[in-house]
Coordinates of C-alpha atoms in Angstrom, one line a residue:
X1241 CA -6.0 41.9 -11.9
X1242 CA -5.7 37.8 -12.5
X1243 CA -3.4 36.2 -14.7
X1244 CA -4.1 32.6 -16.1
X1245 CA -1.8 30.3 -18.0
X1246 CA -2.0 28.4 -21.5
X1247 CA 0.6 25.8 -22.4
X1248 CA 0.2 23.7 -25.5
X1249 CA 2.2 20.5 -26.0
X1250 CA 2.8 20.5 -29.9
X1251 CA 4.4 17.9 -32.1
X1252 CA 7.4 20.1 -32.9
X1253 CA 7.5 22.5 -29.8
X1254 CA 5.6 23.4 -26.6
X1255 CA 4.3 27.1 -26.1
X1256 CA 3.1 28.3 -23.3
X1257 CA 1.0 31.6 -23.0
X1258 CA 0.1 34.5 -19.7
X1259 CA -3.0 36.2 -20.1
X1260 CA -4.3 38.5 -17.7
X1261 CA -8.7 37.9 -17.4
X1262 CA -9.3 40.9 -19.7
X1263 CA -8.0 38.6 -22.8
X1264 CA -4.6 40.7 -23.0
X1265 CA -1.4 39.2 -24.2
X1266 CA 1.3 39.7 -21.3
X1267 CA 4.3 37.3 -22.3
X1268 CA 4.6 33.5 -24.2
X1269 CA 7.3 31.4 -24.3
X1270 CA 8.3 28.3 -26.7
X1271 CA 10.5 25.4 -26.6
X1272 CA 11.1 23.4 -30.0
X1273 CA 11.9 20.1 -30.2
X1274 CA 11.7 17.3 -32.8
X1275 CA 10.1 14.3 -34.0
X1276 CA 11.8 10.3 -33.9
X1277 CA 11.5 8.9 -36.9
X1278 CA 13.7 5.5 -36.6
X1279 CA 11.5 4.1 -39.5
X1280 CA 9.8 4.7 -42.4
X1281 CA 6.2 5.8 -41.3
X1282 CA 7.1 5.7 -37.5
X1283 CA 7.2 8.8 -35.6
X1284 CA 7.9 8.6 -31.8
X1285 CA 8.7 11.4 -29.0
X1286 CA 9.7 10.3 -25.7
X1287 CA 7.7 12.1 -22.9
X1288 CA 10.1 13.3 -20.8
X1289 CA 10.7 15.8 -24.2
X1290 CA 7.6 17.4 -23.8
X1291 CA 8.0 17.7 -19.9
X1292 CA 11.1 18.9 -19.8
X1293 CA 9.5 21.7 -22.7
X1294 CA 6.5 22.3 -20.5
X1295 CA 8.4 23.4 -17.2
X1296 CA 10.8 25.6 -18.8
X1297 CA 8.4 27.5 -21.0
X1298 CA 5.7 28.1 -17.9
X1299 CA 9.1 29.3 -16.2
X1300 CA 10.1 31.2 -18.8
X1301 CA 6.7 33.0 -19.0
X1302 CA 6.4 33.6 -15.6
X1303 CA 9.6 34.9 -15.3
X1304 CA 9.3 37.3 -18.2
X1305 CA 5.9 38.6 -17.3
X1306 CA 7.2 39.9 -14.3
X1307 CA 3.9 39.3 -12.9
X1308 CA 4.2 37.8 -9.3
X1309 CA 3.1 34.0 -8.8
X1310 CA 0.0 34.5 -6.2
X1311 CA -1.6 36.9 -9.1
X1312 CA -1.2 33.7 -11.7
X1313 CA -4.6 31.9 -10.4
X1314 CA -4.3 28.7 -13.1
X1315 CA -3.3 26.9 -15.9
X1316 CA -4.6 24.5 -18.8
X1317 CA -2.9 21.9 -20.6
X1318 CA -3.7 20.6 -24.2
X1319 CA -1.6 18.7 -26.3
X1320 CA -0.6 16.6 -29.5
X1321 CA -2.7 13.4 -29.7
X1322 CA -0.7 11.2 -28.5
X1323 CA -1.7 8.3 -30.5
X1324 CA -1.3 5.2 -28.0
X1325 CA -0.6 7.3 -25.5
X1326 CA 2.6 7.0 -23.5
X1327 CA 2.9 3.5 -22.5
X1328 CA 3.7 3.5 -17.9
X1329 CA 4.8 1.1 -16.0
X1330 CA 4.2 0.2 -12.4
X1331 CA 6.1 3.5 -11.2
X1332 CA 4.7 5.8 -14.2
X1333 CA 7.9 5.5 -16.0
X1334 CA 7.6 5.3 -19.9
X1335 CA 8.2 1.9 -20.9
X1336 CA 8.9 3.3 -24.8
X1337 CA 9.0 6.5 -26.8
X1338 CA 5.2 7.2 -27.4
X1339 CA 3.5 6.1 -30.9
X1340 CA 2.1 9.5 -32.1
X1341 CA -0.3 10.6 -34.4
X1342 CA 2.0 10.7 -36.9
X1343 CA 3.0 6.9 -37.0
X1344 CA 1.3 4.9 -38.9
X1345 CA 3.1 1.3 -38.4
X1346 CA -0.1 -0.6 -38.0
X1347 CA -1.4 -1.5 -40.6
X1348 CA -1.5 -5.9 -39.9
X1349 CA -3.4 -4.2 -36.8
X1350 CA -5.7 -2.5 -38.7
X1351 CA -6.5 -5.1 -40.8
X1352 CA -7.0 -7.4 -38.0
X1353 CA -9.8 -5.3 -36.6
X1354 CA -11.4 -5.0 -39.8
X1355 CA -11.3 -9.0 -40.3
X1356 CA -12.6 -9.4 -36.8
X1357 CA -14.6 -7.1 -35.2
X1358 CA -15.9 -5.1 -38.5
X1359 CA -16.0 -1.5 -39.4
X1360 CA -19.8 -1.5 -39.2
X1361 CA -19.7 -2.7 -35.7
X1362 CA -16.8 -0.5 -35.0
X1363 CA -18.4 2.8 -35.7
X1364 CA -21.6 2.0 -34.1
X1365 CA -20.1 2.0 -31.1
X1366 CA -17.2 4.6 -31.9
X1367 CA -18.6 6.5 -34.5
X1368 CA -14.6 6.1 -36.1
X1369 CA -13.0 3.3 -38.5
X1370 CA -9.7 1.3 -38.5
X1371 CA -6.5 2.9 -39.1
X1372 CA -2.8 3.2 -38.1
X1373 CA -3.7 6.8 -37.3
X1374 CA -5.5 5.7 -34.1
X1375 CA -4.3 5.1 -30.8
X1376 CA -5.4 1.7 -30.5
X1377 CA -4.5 -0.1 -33.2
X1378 CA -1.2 1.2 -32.2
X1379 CA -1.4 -0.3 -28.9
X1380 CA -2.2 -3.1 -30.7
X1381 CA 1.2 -3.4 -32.5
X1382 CA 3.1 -2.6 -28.9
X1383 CA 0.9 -6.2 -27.9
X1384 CA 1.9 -8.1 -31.4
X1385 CA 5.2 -6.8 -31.9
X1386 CA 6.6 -5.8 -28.3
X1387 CA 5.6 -8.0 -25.7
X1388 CA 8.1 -7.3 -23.0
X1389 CA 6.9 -3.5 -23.2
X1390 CA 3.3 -4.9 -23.2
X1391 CA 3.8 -6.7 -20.0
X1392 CA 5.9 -3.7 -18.5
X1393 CA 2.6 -1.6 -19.5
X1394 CA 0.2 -0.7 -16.7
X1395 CA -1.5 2.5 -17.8
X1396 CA -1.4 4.6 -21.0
X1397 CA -1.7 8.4 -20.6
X1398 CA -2.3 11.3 -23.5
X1399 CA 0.5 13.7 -23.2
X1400 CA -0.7 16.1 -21.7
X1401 CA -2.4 14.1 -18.8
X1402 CA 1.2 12.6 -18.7
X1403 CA 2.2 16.5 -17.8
X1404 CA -0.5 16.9 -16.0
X1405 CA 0.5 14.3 -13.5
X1406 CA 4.2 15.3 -13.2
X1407 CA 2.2 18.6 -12.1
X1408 CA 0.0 17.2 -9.7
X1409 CA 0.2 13.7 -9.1
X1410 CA -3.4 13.3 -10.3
X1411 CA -4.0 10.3 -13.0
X1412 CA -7.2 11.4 -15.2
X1413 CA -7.9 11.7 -18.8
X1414 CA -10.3 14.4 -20.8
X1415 CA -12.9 13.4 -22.9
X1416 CA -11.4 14.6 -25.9
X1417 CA -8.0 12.9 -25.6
X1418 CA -9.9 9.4 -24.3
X1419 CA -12.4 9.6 -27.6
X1420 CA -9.5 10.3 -29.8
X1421 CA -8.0 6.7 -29.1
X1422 CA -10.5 5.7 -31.1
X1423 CA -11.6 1.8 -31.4
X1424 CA -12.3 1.9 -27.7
X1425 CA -14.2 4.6 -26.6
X1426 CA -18.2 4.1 -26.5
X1427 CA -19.0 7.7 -28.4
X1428 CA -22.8 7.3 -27.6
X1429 CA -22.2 6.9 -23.7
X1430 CA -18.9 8.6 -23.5
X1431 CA -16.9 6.4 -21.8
X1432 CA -14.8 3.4 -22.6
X1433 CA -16.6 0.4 -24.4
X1434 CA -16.1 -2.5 -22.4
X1435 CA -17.2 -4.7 -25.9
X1436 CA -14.2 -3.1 -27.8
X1437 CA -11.9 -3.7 -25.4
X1438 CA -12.5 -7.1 -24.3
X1439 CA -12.6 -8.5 -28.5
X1440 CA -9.6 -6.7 -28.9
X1441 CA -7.6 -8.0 -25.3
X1442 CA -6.5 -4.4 -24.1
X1443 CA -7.5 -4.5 -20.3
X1444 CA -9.9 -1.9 -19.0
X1445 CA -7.3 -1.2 -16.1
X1446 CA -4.7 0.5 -19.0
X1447 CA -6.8 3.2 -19.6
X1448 CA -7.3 6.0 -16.1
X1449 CA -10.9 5.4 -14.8
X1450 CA -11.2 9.2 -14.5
X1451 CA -12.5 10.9 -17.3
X1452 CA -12.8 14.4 -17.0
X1453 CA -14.3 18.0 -18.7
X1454 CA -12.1 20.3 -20.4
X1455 CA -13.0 23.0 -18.1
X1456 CA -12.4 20.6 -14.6
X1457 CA -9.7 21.5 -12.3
X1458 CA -7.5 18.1 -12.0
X1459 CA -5.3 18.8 -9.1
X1460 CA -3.4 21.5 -7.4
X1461 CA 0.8 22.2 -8.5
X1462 CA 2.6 20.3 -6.2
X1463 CA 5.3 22.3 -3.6
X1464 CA 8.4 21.0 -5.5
X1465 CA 7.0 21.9 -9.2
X1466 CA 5.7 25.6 -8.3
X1467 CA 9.0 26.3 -6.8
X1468 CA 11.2 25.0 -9.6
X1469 CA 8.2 26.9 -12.1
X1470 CA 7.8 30.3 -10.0
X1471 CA 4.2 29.7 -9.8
X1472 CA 2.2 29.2 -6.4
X1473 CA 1.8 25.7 -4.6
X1474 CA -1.8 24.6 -5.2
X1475 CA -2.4 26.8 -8.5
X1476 CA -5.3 25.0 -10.0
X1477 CA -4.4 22.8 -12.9
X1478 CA -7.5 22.2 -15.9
X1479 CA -7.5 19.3 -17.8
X1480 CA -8.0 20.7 -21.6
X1481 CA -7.5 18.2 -23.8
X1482 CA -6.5 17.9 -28.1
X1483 CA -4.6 20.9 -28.6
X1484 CA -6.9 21.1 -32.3
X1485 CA -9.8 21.7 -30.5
X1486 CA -7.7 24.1 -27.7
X1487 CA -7.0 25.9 -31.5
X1488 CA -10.8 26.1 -31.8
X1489 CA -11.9 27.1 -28.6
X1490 CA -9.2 29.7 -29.1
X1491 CA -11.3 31.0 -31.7
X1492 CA -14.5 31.6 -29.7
X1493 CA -16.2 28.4 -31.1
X1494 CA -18.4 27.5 -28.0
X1495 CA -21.2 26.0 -30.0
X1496 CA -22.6 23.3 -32.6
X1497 CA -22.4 24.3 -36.8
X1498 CA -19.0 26.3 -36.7
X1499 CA -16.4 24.9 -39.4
X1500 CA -12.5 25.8 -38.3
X1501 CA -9.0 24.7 -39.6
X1502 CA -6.7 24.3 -36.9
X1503 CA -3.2 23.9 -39.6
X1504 CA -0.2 23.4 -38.1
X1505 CA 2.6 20.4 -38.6
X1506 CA -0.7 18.8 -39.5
X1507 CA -4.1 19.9 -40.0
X1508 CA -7.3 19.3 -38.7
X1509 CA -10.7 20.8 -40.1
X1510 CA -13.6 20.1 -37.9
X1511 CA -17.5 20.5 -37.7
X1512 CA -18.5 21.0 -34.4
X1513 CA -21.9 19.4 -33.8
X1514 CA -24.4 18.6 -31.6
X1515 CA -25.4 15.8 -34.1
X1516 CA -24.0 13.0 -36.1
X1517 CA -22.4 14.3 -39.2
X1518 CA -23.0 12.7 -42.3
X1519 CA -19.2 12.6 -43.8
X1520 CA -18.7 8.4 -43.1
X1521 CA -14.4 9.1 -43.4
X1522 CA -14.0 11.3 -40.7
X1523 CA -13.0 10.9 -37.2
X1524 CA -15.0 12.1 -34.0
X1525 CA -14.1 12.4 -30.7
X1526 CA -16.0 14.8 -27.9
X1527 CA -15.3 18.2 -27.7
X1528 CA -13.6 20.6 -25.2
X1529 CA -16.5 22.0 -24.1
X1530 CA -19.8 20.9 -23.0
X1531 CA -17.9 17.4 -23.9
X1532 CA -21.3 15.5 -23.6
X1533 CA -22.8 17.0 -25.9
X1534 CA -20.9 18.2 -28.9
X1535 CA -18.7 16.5 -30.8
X1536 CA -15.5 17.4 -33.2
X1537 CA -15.9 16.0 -36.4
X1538 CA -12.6 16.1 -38.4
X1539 CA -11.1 15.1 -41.5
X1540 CA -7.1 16.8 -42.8
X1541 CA -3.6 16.0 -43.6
X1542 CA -1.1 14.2 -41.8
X1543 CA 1.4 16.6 -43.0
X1544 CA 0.2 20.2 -43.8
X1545 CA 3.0 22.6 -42.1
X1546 CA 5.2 19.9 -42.0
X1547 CA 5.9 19.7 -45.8
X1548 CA 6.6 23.5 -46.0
X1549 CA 8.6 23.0 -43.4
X1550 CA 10.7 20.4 -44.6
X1551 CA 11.0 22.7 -48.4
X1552 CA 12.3 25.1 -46.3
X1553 CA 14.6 23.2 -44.7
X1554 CA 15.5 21.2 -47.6
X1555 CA 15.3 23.1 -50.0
X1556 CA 16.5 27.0 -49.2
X1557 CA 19.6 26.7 -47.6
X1558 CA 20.6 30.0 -49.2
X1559 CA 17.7 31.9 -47.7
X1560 CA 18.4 30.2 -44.0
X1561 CA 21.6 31.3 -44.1
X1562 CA 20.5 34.8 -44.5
X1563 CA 17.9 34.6 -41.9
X1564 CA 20.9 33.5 -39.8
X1565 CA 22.7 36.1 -40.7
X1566 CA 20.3 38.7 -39.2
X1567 CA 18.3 38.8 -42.8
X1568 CA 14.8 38.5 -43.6
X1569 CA 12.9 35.4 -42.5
X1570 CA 13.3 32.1 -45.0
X1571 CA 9.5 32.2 -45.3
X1572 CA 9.4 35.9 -45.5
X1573 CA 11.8 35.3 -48.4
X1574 CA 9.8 32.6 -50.3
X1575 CA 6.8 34.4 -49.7
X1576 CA 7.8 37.6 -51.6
X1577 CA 9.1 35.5 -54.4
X1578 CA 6.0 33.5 -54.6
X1579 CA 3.4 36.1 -54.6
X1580 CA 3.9 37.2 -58.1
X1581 CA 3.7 33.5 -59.0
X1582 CA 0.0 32.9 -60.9
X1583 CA -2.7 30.8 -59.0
X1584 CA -1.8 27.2 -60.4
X1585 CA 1.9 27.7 -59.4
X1586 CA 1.8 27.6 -64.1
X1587 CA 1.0 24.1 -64.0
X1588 CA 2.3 22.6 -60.7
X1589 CA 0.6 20.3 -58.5
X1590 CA 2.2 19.0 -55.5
X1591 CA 0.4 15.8 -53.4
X1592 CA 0.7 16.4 -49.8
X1593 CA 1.2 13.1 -48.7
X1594 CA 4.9 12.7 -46.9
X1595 CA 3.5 10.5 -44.3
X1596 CA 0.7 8.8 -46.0
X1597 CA -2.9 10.1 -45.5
X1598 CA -5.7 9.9 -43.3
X1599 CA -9.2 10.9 -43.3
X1600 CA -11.0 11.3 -46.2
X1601 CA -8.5 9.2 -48.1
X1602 CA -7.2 7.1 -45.3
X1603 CA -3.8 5.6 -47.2
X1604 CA -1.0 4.8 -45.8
X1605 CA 0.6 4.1 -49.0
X1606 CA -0.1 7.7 -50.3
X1607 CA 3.3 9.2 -51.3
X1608 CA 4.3 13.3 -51.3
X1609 CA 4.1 13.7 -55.6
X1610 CA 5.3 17.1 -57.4
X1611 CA 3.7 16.7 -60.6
X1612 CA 4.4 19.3 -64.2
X1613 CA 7.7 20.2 -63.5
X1614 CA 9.7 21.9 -66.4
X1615 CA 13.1 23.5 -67.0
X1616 CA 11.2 27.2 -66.6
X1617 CA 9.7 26.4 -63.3
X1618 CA 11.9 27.9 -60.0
X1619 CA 12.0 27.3 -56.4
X1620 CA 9.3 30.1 -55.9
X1621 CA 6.9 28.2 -58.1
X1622 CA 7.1 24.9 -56.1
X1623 CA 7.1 26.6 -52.5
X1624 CA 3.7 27.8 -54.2
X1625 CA 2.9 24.6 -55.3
X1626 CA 3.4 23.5 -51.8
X1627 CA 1.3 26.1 -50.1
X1628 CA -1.7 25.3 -52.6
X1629 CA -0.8 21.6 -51.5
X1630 CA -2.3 21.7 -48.0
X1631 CA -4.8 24.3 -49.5
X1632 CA -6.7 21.8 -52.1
X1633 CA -6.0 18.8 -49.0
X1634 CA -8.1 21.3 -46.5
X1635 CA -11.2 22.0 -49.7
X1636 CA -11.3 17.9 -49.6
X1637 CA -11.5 17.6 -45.8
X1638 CA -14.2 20.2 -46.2
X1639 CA -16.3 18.8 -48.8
X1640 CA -15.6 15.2 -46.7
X1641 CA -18.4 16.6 -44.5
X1642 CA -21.0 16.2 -46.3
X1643 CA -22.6 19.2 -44.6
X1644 CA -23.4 22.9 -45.4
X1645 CA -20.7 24.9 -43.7
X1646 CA -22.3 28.3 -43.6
X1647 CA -20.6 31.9 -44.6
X1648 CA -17.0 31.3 -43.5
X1649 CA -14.4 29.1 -41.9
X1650 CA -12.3 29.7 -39.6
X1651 CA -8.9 29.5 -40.4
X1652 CA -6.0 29.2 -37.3
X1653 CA -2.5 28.0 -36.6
X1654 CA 1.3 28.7 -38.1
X1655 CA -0.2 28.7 -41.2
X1656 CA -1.9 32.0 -40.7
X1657 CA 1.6 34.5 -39.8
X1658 CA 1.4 34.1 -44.6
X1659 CA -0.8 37.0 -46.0
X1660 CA -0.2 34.8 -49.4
X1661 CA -1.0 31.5 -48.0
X1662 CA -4.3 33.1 -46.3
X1663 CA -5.6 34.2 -49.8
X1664 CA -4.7 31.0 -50.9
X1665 CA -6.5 29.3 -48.8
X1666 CA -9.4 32.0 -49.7
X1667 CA -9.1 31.2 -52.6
X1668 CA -9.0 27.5 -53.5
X1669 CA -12.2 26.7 -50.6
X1670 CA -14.4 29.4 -52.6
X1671 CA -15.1 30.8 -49.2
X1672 CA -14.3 33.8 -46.9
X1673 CA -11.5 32.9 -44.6
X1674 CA -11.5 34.4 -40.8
X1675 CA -8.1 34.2 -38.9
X1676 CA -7.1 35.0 -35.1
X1677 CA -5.5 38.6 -34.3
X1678 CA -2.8 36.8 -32.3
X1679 CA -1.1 33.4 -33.2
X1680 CA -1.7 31.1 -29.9
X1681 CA -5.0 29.8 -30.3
X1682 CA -4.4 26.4 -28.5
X1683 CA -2.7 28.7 -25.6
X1684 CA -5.5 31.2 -25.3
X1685 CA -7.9 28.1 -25.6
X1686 CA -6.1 27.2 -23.1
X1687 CA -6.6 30.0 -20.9
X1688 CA -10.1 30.7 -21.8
X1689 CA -10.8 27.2 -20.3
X1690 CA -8.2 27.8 -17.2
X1691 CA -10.4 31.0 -16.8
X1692 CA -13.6 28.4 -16.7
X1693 CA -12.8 25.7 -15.0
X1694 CA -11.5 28.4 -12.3
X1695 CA -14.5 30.6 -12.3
X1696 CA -12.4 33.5 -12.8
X1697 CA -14.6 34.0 -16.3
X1698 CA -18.1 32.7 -17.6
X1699 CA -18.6 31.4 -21.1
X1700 CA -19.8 35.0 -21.7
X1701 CA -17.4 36.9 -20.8
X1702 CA -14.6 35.0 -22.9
X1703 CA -17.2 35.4 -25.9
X1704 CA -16.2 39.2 -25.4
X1705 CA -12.7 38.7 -26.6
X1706 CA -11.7 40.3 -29.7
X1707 CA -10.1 37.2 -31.1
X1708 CA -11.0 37.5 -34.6
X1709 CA -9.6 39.2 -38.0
X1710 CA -11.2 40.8 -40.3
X1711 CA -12.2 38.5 -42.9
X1712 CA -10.3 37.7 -46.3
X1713 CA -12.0 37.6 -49.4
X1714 CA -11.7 34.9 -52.0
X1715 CA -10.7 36.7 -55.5
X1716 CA -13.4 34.9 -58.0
X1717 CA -10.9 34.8 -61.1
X1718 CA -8.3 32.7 -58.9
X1719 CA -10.8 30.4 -57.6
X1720 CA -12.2 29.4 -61.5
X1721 CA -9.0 28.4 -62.0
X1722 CA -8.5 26.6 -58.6
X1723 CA -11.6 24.4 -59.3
X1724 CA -9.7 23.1 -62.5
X1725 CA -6.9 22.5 -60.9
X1726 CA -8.6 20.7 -58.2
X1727 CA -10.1 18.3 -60.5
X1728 CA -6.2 17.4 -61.7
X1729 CA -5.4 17.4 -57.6
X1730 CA -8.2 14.5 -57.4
X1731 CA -7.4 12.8 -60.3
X1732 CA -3.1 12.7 -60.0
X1733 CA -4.0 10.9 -56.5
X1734 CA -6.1 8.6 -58.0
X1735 CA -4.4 7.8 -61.3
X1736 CA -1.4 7.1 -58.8
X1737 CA -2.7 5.5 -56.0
X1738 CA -1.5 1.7 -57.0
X1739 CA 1.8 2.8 -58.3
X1740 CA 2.0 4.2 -54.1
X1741 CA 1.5 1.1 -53.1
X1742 CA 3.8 -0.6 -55.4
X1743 CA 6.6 1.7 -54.3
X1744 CA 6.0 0.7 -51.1
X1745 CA 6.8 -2.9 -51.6
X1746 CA 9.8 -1.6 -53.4
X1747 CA 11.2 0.2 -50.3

């Protein structure tokens, strides 16, 4: 028997994943780390964080698998999108933290591009817009607001093509990571547009002139990293790419007219498609497989998981202290005492907007809003209100498509260890939701494409994998009353949305 690796570089930790080529689960490992947030609406991680993360959670792995190092035959790499990418110098040494998804400083930028190169003429060549959410109009604020580090910069690199290098000394990027930059990467020809990059002065020579498929083997583990990992010197190393799409891959989706939710700290809800999609607020960017051809078409939160994640840690002290106490979970918890909460949360709805918003809204300004509260509400009704939150924010990414999204979605991520929070999700869309039987669909995208790019497995054979769930139901009473309730979801944004802005000024 082979063995193949998955590790995905997350926002908040890095996971990485041993299969053995029969899609079984041997042993995972995670490292968690967090988020810089020296301003409001910055968010920065410095890379070393995530490779420090990588190498001991591939050692880990390894070493918990028991499974001997010439048996492990590869591993894939996906990972957050970076944003600007990290930002090298001369001797690849990070010149700053990394500007990540997350950040969303550039907003003169963004209004700079839109005054002088034109979002018409921008998504001709793109097929995306201007915002602070992309990767270059943060590189764009590095050359405006930090031109030491700009001059320092040589070459930016995704994260995990940062990783990917420490592994193997090999400088590339994937086509996924390169087209999620946005601004300047030619979607039509798939490869960087010249045009962009020349109007907007970022040289050709910082991005890498290799771009690569998903499924290509980048380089060989150097001597000195598969000692220090337990893995063999050489072991193929695949490029993968965004870990969203890793998610989808994950879940079997290998071709066009497949809708999936990849939900973790934030969410992403993708078409894939071997044609334009008609949704004008959504971003694109070439997919992890056949990369040339199909296309990931996404719109989602900024902060999905991310706001659950901070209740919880804001908000249920009590319940953490049990868990550390050798108690129930604190979600466990909240989710048993939210259950018997009505659909609605009796009158609560929560915006989702902690770090402003992009696609379909695309606001910066947008502020995270619990509105209805009264003295009979408890903490079980808003950590409802919170899971219905990035519920109603996934039905308006949907319906930002524009397109008919068949029977089902596909539902994957943290999100899906809740029974509740799957129904809810069931239940607010209007549609059946399908999740995956194990929770590491970046990782075992990850190793479906190690398997690939290796030629350990074909396309069919990881087709074969039971990766699935059964699928969960909406309950038609709940959904009536979700469709009212995600009218007042719509209009609370938009009754609000200046009085955002204003408080922005404020702070």
């Amino acid at each position: 028997m082979n063995y193949l690796l998955g590790t995905d570089i997350g926002t908040s930790g890095t996971k990485t994943i041993l299969m053995d080529t029969a899609g079984n689960l041997i042993a995972q490992d995670l490292q968690e780390y967090d988020v810089l947030t020296p301003k409001h609406l910055w968010a920065e991680q410095w890379p070393d964080v995530w490779l420090d993360a990588t190498k001991i959670s591939i050692k880990n792995t390894v070493k918990k698998s028991g499974i001997s190092a010439e048996k492990i035959r590869g591993i894939a790499i996906s990972g957050l999108y970076g944003g600007s990418g990290i930002p090298l110098d001369e001797e690849m040494k990070p010149v700053r933290p990394c500007m990540i998804w997350m950040d969303r400083r550039a907003e003169e930028e963004t209004q700079w591009v839109l005054d002088n190169i034109g979002e018409d003429k921008l998504r001709e060549i793109t097929h995306n817009g201007a915002d602070p959410y992309y990767g270059y109009t943060k590189m764009l604020w590095m050359k405006r607001n930090e031109p030491e580090n700009w001059e320092k910069t040589k070459l930016f690199l995704p994260p995990n093509d940062y990783v990917i290098y420490k592994l193997t000394g090999e400088i590339v990027i994937d086509y996924s990571s390169a087209g999620n930059i946005g601004g300047i990467f030619d979607m039509n020809n798939r490869c960087w547009s010249k045009e962009m990059m020349d109007a907007m002065g970022i040289p050709l020579s910082m991005m890498p002139e290799k771009i690569v498929e998903s499924t290509d083997i980048v380089g060989g583990v150097t001597k000195e990293i598969a000692e220090e990992l337990g893995v063999s010197e050489g072991m193929p190393v695949i490029a993968s790419g965004i870990d969203s799409g890793a998610a989808n891959i994950g879940l079997g989706v290998f071709e066009s007219g497949i809708y999936a939710a990849a939900i973790g700290t934030s969410m992403c809800a993708a078409l894939i498609s071997d044609k334009p999609v008609k949704g004008k607020d959504l971003i694109a960017w070439p997919y992890l497989y056949d990369a040339k051809r199909l296309s990931y078409y996404f719109a989602g939160a900024n902060t999905a998981g991310a706001i659950v994640k901070w209740f919880r840690q804001i908000m249920c002290q009590y319940e953490i202290e049990l868990e550390k106490a050798g108690g129930k979970k604190a979600y466990d918890i909240l989710n048993e005492q939210a259950v018997d909460i009505p659909a609605g949360s009796e009158g609560l709805i929560v915006l989702p907007y902690f770090m402003g918003e992009r696609s379909p809204i695309w606001d910066s300004d947008a502020k995270g809003t619990i509105v209805g509260l009264s003295l009979a509400h408890t903490k079980a009704h808003i950590y409802r209100a919170f899971l219905e939150a990035v519920a109603f924010s996934l039905r308006d990414a949907m319906e930002a498509t524009g397109e008919n999204l068949g029977e089902y979605i596909l539902l994957a991520g943290g999100v899906t260890k809740s029974k509740l929070w799957r129904q809810i999700f069931a239940d607010v869309t209007g549609y059946p939701v399908v999740c995956p039987v194990n929770d590491v669909e970046a990782n075992m995208g990850d190793v479906m494409l190690a398997g690939i790019g290796t030629g350990l497995l074909s396309y069919e054979d990881v087709k074969q994998w039971q990766v699935l769930d059964e699928k969960i139901i909406p309950n038609k009473q709940n959904h009536q009353k979700y469709n009212e309730y995600y009218k007042v979801y719509k209009s609370v944004y938009n009754n609000l949305k200046q009085d955002m802005k204003q408080l922005t000024v404020l702070s």
